[in-house]
Coordinates of N, CA and C in Angstrom, one line a residue:
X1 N 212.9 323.7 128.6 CA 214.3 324.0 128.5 C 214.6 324.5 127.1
X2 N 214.9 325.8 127.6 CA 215.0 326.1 125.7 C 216.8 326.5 125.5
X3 N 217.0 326.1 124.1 CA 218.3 325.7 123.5 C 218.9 326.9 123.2
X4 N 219.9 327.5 123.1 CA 220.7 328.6 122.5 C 221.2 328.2 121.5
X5 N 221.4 328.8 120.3 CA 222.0 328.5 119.2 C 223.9 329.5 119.1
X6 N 224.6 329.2 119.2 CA 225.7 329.6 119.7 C 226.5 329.7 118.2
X7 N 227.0 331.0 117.9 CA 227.9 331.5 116.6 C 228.9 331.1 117.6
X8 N 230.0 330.3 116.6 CA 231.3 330.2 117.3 C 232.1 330.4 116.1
X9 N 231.8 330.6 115.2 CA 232.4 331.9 114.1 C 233.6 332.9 114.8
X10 N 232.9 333.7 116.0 CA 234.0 334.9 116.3 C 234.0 334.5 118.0
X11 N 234.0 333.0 118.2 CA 235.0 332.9 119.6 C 236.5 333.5 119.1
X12 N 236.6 333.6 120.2 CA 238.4 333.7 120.8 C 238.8 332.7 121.5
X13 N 238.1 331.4 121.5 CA 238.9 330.5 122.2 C 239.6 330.0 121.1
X14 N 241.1 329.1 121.1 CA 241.3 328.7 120.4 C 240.9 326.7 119.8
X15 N 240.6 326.7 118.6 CA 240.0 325.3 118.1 C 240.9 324.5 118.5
X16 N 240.4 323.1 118.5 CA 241.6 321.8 118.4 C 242.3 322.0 116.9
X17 N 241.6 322.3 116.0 CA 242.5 322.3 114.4 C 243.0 323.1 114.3
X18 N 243.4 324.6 114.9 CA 244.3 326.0 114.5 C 245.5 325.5 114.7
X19 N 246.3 326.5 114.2 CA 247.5 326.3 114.5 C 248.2 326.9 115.3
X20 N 247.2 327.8 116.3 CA 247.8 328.0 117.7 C 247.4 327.1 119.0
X21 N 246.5 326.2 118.8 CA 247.0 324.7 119.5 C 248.0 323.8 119.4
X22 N 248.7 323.9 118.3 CA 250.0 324.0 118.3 C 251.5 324.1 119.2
X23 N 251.9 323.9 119.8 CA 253.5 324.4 120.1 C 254.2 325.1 119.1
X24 N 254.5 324.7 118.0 CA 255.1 324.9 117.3 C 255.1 326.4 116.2
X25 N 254.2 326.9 116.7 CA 253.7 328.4 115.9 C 254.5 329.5 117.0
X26 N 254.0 329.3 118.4 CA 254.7 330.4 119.2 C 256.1 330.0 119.8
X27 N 256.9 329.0 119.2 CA 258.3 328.4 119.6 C 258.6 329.4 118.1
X28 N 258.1 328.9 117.1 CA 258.8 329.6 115.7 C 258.3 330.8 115.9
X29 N 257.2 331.8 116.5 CA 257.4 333.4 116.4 C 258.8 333.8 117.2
X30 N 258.9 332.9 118.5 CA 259.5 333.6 119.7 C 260.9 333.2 118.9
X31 N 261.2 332.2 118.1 CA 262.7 332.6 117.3 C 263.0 332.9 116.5
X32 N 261.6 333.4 115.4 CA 262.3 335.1 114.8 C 262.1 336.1 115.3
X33 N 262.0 336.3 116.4 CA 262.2 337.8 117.2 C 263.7 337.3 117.8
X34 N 264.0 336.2 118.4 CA 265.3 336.0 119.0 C 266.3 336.2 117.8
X35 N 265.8 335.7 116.7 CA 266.7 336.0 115.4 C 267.4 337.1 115.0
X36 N 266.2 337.9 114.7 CA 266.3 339.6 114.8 C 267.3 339.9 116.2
X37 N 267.4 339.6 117.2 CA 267.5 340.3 118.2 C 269.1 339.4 118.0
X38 N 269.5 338.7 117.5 CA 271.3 338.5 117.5 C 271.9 339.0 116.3
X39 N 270.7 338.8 115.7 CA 271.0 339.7 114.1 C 271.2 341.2 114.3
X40 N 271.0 341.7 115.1 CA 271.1 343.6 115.0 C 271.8 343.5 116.5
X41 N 272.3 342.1 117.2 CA 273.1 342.6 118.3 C 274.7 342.8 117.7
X42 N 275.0 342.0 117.0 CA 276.6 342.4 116.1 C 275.9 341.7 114.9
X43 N 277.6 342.1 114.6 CA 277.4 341.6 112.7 C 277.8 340.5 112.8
X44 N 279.0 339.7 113.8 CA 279.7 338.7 113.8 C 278.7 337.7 113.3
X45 N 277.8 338.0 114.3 CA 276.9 336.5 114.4 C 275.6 336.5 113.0
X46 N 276.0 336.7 112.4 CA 274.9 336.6 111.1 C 274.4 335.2 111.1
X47 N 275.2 334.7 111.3 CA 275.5 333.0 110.7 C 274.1 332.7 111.5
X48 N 274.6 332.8 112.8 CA 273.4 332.1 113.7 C 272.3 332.6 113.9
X49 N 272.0 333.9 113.8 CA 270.9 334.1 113.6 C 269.6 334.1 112.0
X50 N 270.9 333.5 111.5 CA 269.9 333.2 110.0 C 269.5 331.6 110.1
X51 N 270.4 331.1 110.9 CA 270.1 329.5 111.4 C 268.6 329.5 112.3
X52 N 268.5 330.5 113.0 CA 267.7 330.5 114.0 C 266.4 330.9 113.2
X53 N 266.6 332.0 112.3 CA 265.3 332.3 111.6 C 264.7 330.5 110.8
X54 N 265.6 330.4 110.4 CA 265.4 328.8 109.6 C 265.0 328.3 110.0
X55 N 265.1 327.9 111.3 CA 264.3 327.0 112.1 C 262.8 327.3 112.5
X56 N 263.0 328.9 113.1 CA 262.0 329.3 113.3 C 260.9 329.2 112.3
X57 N 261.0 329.5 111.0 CA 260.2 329.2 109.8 C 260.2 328.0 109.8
X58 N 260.6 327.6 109.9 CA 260.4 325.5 109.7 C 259.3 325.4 110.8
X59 N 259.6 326.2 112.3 CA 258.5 325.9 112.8 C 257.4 326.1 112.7
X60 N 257.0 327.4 112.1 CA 255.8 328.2 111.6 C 255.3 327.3 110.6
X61 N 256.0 326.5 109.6 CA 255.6 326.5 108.5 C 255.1 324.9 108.8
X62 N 255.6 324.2 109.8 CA 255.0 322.7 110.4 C 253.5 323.0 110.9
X63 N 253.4 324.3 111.6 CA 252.8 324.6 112.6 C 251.1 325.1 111.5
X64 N 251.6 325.1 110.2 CA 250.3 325.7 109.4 C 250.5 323.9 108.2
X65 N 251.2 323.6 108.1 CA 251.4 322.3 107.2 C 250.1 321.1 107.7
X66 N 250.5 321.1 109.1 CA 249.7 320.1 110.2 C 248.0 320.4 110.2
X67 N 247.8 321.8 109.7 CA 246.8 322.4 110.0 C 245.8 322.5 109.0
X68 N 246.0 321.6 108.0 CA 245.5 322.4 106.2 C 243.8 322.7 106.4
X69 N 243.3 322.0 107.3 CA 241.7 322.3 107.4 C 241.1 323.3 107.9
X70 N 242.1 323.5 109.1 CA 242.0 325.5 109.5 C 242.3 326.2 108.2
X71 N 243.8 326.3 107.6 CA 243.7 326.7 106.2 C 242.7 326.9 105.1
X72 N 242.2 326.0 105.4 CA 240.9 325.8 104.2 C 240.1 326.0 104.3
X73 N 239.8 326.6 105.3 CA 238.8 326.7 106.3 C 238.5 328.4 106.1
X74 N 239.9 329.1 106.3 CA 239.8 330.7 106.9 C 240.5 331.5 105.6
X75 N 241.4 330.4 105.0 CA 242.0 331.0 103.4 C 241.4 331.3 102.2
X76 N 240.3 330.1 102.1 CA 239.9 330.7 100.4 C 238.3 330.8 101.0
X77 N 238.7 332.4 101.3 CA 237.2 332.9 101.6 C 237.1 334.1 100.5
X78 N 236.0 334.9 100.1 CA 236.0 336.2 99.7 C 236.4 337.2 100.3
X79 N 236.3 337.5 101.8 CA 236.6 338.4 102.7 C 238.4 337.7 102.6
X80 N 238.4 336.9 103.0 CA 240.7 337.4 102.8 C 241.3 337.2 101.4
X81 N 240.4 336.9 100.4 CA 240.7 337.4 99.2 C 241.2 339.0 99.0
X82 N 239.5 339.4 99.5 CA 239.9 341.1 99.4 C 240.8 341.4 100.6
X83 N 241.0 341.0 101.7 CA 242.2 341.6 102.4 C 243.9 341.4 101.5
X84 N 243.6 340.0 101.0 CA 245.2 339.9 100.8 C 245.3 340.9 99.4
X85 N 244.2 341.2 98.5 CA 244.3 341.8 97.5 C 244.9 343.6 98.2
X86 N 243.7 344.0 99.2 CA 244.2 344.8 99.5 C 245.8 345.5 100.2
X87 N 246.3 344.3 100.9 CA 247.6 344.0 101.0 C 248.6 344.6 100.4
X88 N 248.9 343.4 99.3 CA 249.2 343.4 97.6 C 249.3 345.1 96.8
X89 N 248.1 345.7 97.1 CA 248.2 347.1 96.7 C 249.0 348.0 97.5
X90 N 248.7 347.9 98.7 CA 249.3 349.0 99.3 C 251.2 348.5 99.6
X91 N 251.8 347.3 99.7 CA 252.9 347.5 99.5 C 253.4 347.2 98.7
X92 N 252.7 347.5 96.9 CA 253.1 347.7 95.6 C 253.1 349.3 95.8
X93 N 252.4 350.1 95.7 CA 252.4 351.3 95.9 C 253.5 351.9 97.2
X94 N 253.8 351.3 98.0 CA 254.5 351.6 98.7 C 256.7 351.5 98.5
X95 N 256.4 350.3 97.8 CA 257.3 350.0 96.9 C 257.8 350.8 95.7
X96 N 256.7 351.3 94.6 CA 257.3 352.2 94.0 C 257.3 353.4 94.2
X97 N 256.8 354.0 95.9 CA 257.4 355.3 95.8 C 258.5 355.3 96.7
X98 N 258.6 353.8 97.3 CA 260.5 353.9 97.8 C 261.2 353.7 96.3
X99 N 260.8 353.3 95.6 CA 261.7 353.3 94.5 C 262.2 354.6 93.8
X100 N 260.9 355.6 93.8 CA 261.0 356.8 93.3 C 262.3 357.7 93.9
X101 N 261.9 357.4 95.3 CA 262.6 358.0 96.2 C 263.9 357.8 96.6
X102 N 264.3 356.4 95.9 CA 265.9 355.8 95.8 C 266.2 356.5 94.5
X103 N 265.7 356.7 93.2 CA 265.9 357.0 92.5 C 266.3 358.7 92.5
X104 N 265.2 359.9 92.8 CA 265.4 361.4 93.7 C 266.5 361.0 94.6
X105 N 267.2 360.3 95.3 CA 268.2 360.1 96.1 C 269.7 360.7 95.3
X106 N 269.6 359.0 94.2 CA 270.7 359.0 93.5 C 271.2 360.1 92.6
X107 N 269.9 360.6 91.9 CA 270.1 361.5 91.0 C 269.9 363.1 91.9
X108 N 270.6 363.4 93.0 CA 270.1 364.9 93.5 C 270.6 366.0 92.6
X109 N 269.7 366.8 92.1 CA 270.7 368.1 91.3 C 270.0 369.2 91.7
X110 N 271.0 370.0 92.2 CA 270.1 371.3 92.4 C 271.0 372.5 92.2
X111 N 270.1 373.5 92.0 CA 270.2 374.4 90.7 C 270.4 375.5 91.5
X112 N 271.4 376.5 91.0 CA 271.7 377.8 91.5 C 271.2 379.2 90.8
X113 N 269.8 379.3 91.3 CA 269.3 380.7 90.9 C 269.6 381.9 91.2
X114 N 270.3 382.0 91.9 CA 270.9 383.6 92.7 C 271.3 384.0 91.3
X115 N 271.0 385.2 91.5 CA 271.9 386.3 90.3 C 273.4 386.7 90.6
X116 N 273.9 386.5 90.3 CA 275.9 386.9 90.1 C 275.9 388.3 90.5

């Protein structure tokens, strides 16, 4: 009988310790999408939809709290060091050239070359 040595590194099943065994991670995605979605249905309702995001993050954030050993597990690696680093760069750089470009907004001046 010979044994198989099994990577479960890159299953797709999900573990007993993640935090999508959980309830509480896909209750809190599915109500900040409902959030958004009362949030940009009127303005009236701001109130409740920022209520709803609140919760929603309360759920998410139970849902990873409960979980610290998956955390610890998949966070302080080298490989999502360099992702989050790379992150970090590209919506810094993306940030200052919305800024540039608020700035070219505010200040438009443009100049009349035609000859008289």
């Amino acid at each position: 009988m010979t044994h198989q040595a099994t990577d479960t590194r890159y299953s797709r099943r999900t573990h007993a310790g993640s935090p999508t065994s959980s309830p509480a991670l896909p209750i809190g995605i599915f109500l900040e999408f409902v959030a958004v979605a009362i949030g940009t249905a009127s303005d009236d309702q701001v109130n409740i939809a920022l209520g709803v995001a609140v919760v929603g993050a309360l759920c998410i954030a139970f849902a990873f709290a409960t979980n610290y050993r998956w955390i610890q597990q998949n966070f302080f690696h080298k490989k999502f060091a360099l992702g989050l680093n790379n992150l970090v760069l590209i919506l810094g750089v993306t940030g200052i050239l919305g800024l540039l470009n608020l700035i070219a907004f505010r200040h438009n001046v443009s100049y009349d070359y035609t000859s008289d």
